[in-house]
Coordinates of C-alpha atoms in Angstrom, one line a residue:
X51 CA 88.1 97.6 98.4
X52 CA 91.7 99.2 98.5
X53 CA 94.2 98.1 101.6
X54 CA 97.2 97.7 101.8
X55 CA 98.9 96.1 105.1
X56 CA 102.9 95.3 104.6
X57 CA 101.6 91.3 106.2
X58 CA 97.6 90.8 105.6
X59 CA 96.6 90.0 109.1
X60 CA 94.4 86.9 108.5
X61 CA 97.7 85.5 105.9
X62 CA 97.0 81.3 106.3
X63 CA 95.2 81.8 109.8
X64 CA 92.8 79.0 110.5
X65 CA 91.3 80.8 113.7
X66 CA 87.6 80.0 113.6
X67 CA 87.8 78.5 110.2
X68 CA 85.5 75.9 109.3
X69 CA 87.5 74.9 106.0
X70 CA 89.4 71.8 105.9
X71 CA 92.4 73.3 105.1
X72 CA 94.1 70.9 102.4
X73 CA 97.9 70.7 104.7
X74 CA 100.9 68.1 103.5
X75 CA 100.4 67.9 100.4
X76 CA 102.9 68.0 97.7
X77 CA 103.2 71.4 96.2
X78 CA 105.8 73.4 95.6
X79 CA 108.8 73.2 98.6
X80 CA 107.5 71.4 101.2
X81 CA 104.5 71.2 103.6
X82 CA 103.4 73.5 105.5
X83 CA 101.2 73.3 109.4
X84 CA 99.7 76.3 107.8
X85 CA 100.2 77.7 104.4
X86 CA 96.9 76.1 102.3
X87 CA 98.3 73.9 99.2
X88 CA 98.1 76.3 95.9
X89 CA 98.0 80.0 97.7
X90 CA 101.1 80.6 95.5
X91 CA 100.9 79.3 92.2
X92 CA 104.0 81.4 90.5
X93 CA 106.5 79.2 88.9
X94 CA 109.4 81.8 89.5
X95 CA 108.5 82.3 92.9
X96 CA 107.7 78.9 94.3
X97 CA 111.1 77.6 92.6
X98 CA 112.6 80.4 94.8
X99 CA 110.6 78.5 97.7
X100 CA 112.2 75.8 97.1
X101 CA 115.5 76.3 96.6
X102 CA 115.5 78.1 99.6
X103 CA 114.6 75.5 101.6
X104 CA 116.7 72.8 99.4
X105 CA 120.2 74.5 100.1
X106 CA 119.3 75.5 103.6
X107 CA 118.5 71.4 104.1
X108 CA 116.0 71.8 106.7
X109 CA 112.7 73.3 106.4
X110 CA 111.8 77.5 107.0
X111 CA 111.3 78.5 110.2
X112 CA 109.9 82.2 111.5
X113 CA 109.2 82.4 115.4
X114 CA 107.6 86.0 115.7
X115 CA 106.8 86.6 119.6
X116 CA 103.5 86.7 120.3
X117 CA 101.9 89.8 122.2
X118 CA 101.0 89.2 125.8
X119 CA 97.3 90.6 126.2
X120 CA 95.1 89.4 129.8
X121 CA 93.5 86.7 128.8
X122 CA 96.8 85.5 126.2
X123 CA 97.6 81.7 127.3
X124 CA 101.2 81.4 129.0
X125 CA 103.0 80.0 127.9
X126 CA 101.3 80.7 124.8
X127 CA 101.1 77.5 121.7
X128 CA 99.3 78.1 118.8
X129 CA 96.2 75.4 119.1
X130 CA 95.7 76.0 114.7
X131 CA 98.7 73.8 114.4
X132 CA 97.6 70.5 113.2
X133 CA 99.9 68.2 115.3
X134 CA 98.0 65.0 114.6
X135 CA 98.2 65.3 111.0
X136 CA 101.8 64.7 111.7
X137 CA 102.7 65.7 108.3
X138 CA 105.7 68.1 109.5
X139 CA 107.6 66.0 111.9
X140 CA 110.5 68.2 112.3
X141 CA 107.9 71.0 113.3
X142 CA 108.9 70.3 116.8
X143 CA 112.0 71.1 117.0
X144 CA 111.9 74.6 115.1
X145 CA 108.5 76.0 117.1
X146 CA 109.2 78.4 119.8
X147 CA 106.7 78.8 122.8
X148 CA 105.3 81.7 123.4
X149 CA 105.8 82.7 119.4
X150 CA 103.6 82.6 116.1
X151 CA 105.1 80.0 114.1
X152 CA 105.4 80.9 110.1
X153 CA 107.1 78.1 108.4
X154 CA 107.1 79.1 104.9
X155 CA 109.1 81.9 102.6
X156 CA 105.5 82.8 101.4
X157 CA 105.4 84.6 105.1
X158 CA 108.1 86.6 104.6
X159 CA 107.8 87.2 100.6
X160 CA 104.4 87.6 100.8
X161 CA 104.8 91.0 102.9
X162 CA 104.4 94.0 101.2
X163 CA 106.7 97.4 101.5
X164 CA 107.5 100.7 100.2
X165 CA 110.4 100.2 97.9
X166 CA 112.1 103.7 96.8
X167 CA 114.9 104.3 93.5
X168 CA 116.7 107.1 93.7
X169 CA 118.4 108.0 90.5
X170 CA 122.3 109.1 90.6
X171 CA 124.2 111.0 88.1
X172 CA 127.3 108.6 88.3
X173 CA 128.6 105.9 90.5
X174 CA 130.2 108.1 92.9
X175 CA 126.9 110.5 93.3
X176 CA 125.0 107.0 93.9
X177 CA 127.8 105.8 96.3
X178 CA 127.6 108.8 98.6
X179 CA 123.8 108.8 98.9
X180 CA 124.1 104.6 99.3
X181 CA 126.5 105.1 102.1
X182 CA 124.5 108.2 103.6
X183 CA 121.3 106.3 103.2
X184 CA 122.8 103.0 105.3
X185 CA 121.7 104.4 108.8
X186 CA 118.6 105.8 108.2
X187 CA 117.3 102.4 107.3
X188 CA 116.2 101.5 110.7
X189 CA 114.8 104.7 111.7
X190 CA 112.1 104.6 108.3
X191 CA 111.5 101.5 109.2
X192 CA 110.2 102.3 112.4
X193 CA 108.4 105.5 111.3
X194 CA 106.5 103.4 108.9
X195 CA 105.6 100.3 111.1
X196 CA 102.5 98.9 109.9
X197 CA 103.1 94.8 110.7
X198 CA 101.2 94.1 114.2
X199 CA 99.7 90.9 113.0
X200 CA 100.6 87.8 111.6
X201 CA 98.6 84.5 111.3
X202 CA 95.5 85.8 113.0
X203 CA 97.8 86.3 115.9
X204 CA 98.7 89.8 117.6
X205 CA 102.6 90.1 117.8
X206 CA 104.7 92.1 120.0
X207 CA 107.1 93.2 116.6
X208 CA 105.8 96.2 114.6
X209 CA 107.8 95.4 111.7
X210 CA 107.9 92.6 109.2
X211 CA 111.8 92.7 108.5
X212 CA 113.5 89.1 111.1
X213 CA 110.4 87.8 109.2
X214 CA 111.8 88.2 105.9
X215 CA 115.0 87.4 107.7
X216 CA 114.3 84.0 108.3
X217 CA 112.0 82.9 106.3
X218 CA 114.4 83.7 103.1
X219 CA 117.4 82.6 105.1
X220 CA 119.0 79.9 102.6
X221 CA 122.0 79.3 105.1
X222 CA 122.8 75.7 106.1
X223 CA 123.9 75.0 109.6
X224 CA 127.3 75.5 109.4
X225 CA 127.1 78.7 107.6
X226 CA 125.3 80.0 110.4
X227 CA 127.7 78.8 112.7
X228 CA 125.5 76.5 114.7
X229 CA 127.6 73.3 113.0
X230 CA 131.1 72.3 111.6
X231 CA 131.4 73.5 107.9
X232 CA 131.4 71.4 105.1
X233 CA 134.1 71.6 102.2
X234 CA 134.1 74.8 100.3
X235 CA 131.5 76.4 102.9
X236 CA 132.2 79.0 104.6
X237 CA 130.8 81.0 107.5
X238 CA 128.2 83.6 106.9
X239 CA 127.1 85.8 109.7
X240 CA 123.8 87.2 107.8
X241 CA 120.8 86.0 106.0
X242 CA 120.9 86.8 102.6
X243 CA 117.9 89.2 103.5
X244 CA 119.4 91.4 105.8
X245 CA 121.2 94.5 106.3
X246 CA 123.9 95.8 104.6
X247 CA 127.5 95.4 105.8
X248 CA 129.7 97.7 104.2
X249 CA 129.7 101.7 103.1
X250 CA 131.1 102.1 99.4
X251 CA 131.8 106.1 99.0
X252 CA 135.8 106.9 98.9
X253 CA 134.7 110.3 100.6
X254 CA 136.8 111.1 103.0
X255 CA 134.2 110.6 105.5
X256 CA 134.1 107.3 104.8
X257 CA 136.6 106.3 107.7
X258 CA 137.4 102.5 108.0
X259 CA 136.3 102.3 111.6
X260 CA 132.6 102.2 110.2
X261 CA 132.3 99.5 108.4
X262 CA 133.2 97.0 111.6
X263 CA 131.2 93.9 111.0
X264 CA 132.5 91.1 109.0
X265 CA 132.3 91.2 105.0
X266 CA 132.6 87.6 103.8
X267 CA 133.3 87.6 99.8
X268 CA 134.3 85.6 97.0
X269 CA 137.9 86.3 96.9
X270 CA 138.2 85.3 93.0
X271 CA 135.8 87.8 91.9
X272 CA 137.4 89.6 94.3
X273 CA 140.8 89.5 92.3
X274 CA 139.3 89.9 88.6
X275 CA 137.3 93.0 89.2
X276 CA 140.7 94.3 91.1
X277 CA 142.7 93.4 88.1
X278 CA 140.3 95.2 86.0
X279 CA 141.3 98.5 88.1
X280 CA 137.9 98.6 90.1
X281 CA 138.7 99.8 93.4
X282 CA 139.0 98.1 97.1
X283 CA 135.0 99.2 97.8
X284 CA 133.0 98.3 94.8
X285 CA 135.0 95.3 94.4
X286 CA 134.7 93.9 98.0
X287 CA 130.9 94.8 97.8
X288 CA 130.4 92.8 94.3
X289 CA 132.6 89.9 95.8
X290 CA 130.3 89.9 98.7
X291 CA 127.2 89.3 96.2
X292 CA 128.9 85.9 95.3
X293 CA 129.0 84.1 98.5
X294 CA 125.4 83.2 97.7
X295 CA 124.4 80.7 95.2
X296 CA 122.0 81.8 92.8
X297 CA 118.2 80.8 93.5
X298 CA 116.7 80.9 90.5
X299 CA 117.9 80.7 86.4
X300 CA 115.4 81.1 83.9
X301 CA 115.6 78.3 81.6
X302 CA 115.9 80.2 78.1
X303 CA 117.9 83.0 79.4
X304 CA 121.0 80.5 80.1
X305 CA 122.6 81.1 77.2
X306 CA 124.0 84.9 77.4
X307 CA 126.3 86.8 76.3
X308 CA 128.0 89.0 79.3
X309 CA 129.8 91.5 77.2
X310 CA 126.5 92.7 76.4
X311 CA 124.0 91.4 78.6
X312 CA 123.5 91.8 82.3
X313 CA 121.0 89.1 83.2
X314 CA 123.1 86.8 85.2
X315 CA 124.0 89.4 87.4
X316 CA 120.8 90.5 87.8
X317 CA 119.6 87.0 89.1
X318 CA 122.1 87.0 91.9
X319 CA 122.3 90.7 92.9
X320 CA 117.9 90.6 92.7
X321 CA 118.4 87.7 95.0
X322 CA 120.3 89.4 97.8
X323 CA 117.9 91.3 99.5
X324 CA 119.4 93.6 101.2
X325 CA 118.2 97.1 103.3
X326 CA 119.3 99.0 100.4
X327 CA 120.6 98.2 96.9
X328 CA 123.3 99.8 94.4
X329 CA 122.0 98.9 91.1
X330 CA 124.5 99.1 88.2
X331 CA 123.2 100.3 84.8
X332 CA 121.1 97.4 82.9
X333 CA 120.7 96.7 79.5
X334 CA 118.8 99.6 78.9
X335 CA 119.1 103.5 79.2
X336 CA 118.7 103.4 83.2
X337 CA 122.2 105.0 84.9
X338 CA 123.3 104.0 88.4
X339 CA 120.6 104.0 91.1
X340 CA 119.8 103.6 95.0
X341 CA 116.5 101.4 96.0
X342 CA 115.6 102.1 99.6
X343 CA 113.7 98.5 101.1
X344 CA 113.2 99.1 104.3
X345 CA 109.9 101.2 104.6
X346 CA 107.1 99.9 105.4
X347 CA 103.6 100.6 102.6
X348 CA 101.4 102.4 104.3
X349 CA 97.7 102.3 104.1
X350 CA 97.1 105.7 101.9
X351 CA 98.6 106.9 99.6
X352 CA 98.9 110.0 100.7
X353 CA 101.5 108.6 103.3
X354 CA 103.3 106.4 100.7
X355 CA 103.5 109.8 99.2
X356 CA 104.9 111.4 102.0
X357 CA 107.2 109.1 102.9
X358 CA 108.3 108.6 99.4
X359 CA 108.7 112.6 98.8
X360 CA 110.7 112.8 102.3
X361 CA 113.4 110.5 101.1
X362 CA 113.8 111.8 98.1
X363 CA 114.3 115.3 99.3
X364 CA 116.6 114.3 102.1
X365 CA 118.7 112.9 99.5
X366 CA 119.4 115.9 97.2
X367 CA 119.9 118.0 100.8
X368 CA 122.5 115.0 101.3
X369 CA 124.5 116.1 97.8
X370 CA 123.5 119.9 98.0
X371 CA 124.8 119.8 101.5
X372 CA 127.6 117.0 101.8
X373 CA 126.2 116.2 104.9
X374 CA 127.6 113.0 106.7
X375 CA 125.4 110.6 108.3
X376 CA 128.2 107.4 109.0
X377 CA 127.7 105.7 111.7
X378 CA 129.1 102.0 112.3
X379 CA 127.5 98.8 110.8
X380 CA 127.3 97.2 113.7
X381 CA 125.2 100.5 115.3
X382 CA 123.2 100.4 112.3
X383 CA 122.4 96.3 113.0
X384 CA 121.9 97.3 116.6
X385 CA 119.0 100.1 115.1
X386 CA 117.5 97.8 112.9
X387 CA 116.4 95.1 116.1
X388 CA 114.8 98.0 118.0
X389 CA 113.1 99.4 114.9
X390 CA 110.8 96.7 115.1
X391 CA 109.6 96.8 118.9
X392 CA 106.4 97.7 119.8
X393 CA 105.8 101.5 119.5
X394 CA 109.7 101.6 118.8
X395 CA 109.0 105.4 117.5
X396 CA 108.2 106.7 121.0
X397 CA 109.6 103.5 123.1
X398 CA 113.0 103.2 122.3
X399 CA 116.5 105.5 121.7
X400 CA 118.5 104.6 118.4
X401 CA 122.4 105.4 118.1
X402 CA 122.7 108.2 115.8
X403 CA 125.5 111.2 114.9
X404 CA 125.6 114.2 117.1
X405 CA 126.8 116.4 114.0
X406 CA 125.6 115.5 110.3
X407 CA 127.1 118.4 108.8
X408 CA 130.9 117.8 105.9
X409 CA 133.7 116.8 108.1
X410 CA 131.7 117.7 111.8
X411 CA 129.9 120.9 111.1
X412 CA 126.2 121.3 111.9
X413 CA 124.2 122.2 109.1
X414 CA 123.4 125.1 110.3
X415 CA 127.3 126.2 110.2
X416 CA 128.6 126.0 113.5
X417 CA 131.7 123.6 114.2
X418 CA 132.7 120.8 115.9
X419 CA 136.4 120.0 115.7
X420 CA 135.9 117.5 118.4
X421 CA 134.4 115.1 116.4
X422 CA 137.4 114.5 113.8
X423 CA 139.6 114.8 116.8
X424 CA 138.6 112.0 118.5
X425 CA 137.8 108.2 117.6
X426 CA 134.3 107.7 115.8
X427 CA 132.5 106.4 119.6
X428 CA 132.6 109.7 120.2
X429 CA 130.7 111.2 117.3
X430 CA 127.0 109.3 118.0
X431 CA 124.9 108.9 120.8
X432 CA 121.6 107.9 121.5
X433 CA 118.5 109.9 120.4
X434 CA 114.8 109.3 120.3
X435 CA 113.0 109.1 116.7
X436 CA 111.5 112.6 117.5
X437 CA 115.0 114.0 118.3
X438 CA 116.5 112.2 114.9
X439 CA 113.9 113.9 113.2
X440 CA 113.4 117.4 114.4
X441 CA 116.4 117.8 116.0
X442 CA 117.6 118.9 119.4
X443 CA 120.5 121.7 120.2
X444 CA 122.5 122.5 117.6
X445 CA 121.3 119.2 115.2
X446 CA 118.4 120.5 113.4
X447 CA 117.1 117.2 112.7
X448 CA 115.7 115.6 109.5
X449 CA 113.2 117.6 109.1
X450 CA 114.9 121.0 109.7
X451 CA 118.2 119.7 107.1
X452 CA 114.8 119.3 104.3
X453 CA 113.6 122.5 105.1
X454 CA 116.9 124.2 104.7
X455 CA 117.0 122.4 101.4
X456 CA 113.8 123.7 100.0
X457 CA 114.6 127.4 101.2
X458 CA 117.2 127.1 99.0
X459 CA 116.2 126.2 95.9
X460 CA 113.7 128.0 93.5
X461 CA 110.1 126.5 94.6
X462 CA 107.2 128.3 94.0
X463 CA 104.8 128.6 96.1
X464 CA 102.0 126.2 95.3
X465 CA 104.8 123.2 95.2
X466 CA 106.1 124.2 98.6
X467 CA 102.8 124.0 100.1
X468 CA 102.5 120.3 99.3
X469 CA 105.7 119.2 100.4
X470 CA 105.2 120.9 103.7
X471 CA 102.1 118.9 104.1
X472 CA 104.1 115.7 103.5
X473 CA 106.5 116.9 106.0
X474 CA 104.1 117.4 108.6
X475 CA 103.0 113.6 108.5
X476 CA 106.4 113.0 109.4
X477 CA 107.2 115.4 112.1
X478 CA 103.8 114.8 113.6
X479 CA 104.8 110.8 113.5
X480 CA 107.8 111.3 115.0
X481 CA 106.5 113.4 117.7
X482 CA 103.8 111.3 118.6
X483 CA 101.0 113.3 117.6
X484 CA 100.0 111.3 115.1
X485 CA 100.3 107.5 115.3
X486 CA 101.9 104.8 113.2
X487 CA 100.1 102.8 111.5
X488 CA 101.3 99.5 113.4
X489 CA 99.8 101.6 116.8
X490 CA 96.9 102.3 115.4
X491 CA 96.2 98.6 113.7
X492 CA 96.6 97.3 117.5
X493 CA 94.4 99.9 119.6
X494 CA 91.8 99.2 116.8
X495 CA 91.8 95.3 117.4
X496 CA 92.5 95.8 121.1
X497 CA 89.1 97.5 121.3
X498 CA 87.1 95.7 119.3
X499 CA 84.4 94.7 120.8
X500 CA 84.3 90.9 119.1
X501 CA 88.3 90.6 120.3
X502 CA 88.8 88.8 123.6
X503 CA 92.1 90.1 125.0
X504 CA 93.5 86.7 124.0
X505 CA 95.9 88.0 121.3
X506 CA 93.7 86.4 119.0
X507 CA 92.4 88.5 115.5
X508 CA 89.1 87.0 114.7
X509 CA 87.5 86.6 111.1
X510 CA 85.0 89.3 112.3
X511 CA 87.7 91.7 114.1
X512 CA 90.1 91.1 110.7
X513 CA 87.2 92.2 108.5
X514 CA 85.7 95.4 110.3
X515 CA 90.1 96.2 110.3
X516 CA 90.3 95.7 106.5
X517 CA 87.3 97.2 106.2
X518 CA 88.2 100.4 108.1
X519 CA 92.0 100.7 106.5
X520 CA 89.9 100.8 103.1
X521 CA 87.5 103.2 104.3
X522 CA 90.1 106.1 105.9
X523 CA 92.2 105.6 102.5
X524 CA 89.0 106.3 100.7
X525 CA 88.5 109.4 102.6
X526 CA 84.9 108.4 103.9
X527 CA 86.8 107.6 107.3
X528 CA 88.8 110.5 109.1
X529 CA 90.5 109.0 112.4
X530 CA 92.8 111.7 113.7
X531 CA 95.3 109.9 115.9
X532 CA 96.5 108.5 112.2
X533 CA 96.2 111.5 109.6
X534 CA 96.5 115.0 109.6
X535 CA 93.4 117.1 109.5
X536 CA 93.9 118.1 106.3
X537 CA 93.4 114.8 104.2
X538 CA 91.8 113.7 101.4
X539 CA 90.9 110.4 100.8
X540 CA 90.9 108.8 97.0
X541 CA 87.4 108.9 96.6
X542 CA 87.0 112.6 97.4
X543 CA 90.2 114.1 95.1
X544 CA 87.6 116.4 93.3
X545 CA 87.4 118.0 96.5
X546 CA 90.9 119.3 96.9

């Protein structure tokens, strides 16, 4: 059977289980009302686990709201929690009503996503896409929602990412702000899963007014990588790396040698999980690259494909086209929170420029002066996901800017036919005609008729899901409202 949901929707859920689930007792971090002792048995990752929960000094935490159906409870507590075990005390402080509790990093670690490298020439090629990448983050994000159910419990998030949030959130309490700080602490406004805070290109695009959110950083490293002539950006984005304390080391890798090795950086920098990642060269051939971690893995790989193709194209029309996509941070934060609403693709409006052509000009050559005129509130507005995409006015959207791209290069004919049918998954998403996968998950439960309008995902309802995702990737399932006519499952590639 082949599926592949970002969070499996029956992940520790005890709803109609009749196994005595083995809770409290010591394994690795601490014990959980929910997470069964041994589901992860990695040494690497269950010493992250730990560690986690170690420097944060209080246990993980995740309060995903639950999804109001008829016949939901309100306020809504989930009755799987074994209070009378009592072996979490300080589980009653950190539940929220009306939420599905997840009080383990598994539940945030254990999601799955669509991770995307783009390669660079240089650094300045890879810090141009990086910064032109930063506010398309959220709006990926919410074309690929796929994460309607966590714990056996329908949520009223599409997305997984506050999950990974807060259940990798290593912050102590005055780091976060919520107590006085200790000595040699100092405040940090993010988890160290989160968004990014800074753009890094020295375009001239790249006006200061856009990155507007604070940058904590270690101002030590800071001073050495200045005094080794790298500039302001790059700098402050390394130093920024360092305000976290490593989670893991790998005991025979201690000894290194840095003039040679990159290891040690690598610990910390694979630690910071950020929306998207600048990754140096390593110790082998690899140049400087982009990872995109936002996106959310689809069930088929025909839309991992798509999604996958669509990025990498918009990024070459980025370089062939210099187009400009800054917008501020704190917009970008602001687009990350709706992305992960219910239906946020058709249900909500994300700030976005007006103009992505170089230095205000459309891309399809008309000018804006305006725009460089003015201050930078004046160059974004709100649009819907279908207008981001493809376009309104003047903007000819995401879509139309990789269009343009193709027309211009040398594709023959038989290549261009498959990336249009990629692109067509996407402006069908984006449009509504065709349905995210997050959408889709919850009418399926939502009519099931085993499910009880109660919010509650049954053993049987979870099964005949899994069961379906496997069968439409297959190809033995068509469902219209989620694929394009035109599809061809795994099993029935001979038929192409």
């Amino acid at each position: 059977m082949r599926c592949s949901p970002p969070a499996y929707p029956a992940l520790s859920s005890h709803v109609g289980s009749e196994t005595d689930i083995a809770w409290g007792r010591k394994g690795m971090g601490t014990p959980s009302t929910s997470e069964p002792v041994g589901m992860c048995s990695v040494l690497a990752i269950g010493s992250i686990i730990a560690n986690v929960k170690s420097r944060r000094g209080s246990k993980i935490a995740a309060n995903v709201p639950i999804y109001f159906d008829t016949n939901t409870p309100r306020p809504f507590t989930d009755p799987t929690i074994p209070w009378e075990r009592g072996v979490c005390p300080e589980d009653h402080e950190s539940i929220k009503h009306d939420h599905i509790y997840l009080d383990k990093t598994c539940f945030g670690a254990g999601c799955c996503c669509l991770q995307v490298t783009l390669q660079a020439r240089n650094i300045d090629e890879a810090r141009v896409v990086y910064d032109a990448l930063v506010p398309l983050t959220p709006i990926m994000m919410a074309l690929t929602a796929s994460s309607p159910v966590y714990r056996g419990y329908l949520a009223d998030v599409d997305c997984r990412w506050n999950i990974l949030e807060e259940s990798c959130d290593d912050r102590t309490e005055g780091e976060k702000g919520l107590k006085p700080l200790e000595k040699d602490q100092r405040r940090l406004p993010k988890s160290r899963w989160s968004s990014v805070d800074m753009y890094l290109s020295e375009s001239k695009d790249n006006r200061p007014e856009y990155s507007d959110v604070p940058v904590p950083f270690d101002e030590e490293i800071y001073r050495r990588l200045r005094s080794h002539d790298v500039d302001d950006l790059v700098a402050k984005h390394i130093a920024h790396l360092f305000v976290r304390d490593p989670l893991l080391v790998i005991p025979n890798k201690i000894e290194q040698d840095d003039e040679t090795s990159t290891d040690h950086f690598e610990a910390l920098q694979s630690t910071n999980w950020r929306s998207l990642r600048l990754k140096p060269p390593t110790n082998g051939a690899c140049g400087w690259r982009i990872e995109f971690r936002t996106m959310e893995v689809q069930p088929t790989d025909f839309e991992n494909a798509a999604m996958s193709v669509f990025l990498i194209l918009l990024s070459r029309a980025i370089l062939s086209f210099g187009l400009n996509f800054y917008l501020p941070i704190s917009k970008v934060d602001e687009n990350m929170q709706r992305a992960q609403r219910r239906n946020a693709v058709h249900g909500e409006k994300f700030w976005f420029r007006k103009e992505v052509g170089p230095t205000g000009e459309s891309v399809n050559g008309a000018s804006d002066s305006r725009l460089r005129a003015t201050g930078v509130d004046d160059e974004y507005e709100q649009m819907t996901i279908n207008e981001i995409v493809n376009g309104k006015g003047s903007y000819l959207g995401l879509i139309g800017v990789v269009n343009s791209y193709l027309d211009s290069q040398d594709t023959d004919a038989i290549g261009k036919l498959k990336l249009k049918k990629y692109l067509e998954l996407i402006k069908r998403r984006a449009d509504g005609t065709l349905q995210t996968p997050a959408t889709w998950m919850r009418d399926f439960i939502r009519s099931h008729p085993a499910y009880k309008q109660d919010s509650v995902v049954s053993r049987k309802v979870n099964y005949d899901l899994v069961k379906a995702i496997d069968e439409i990737e297959r190809g033995d399932q068509h469902v219209s409202e989620l694929l394009p006519a035109g599809y061809v499952g795994s099993s029935h590639k001979g038929a192409e």
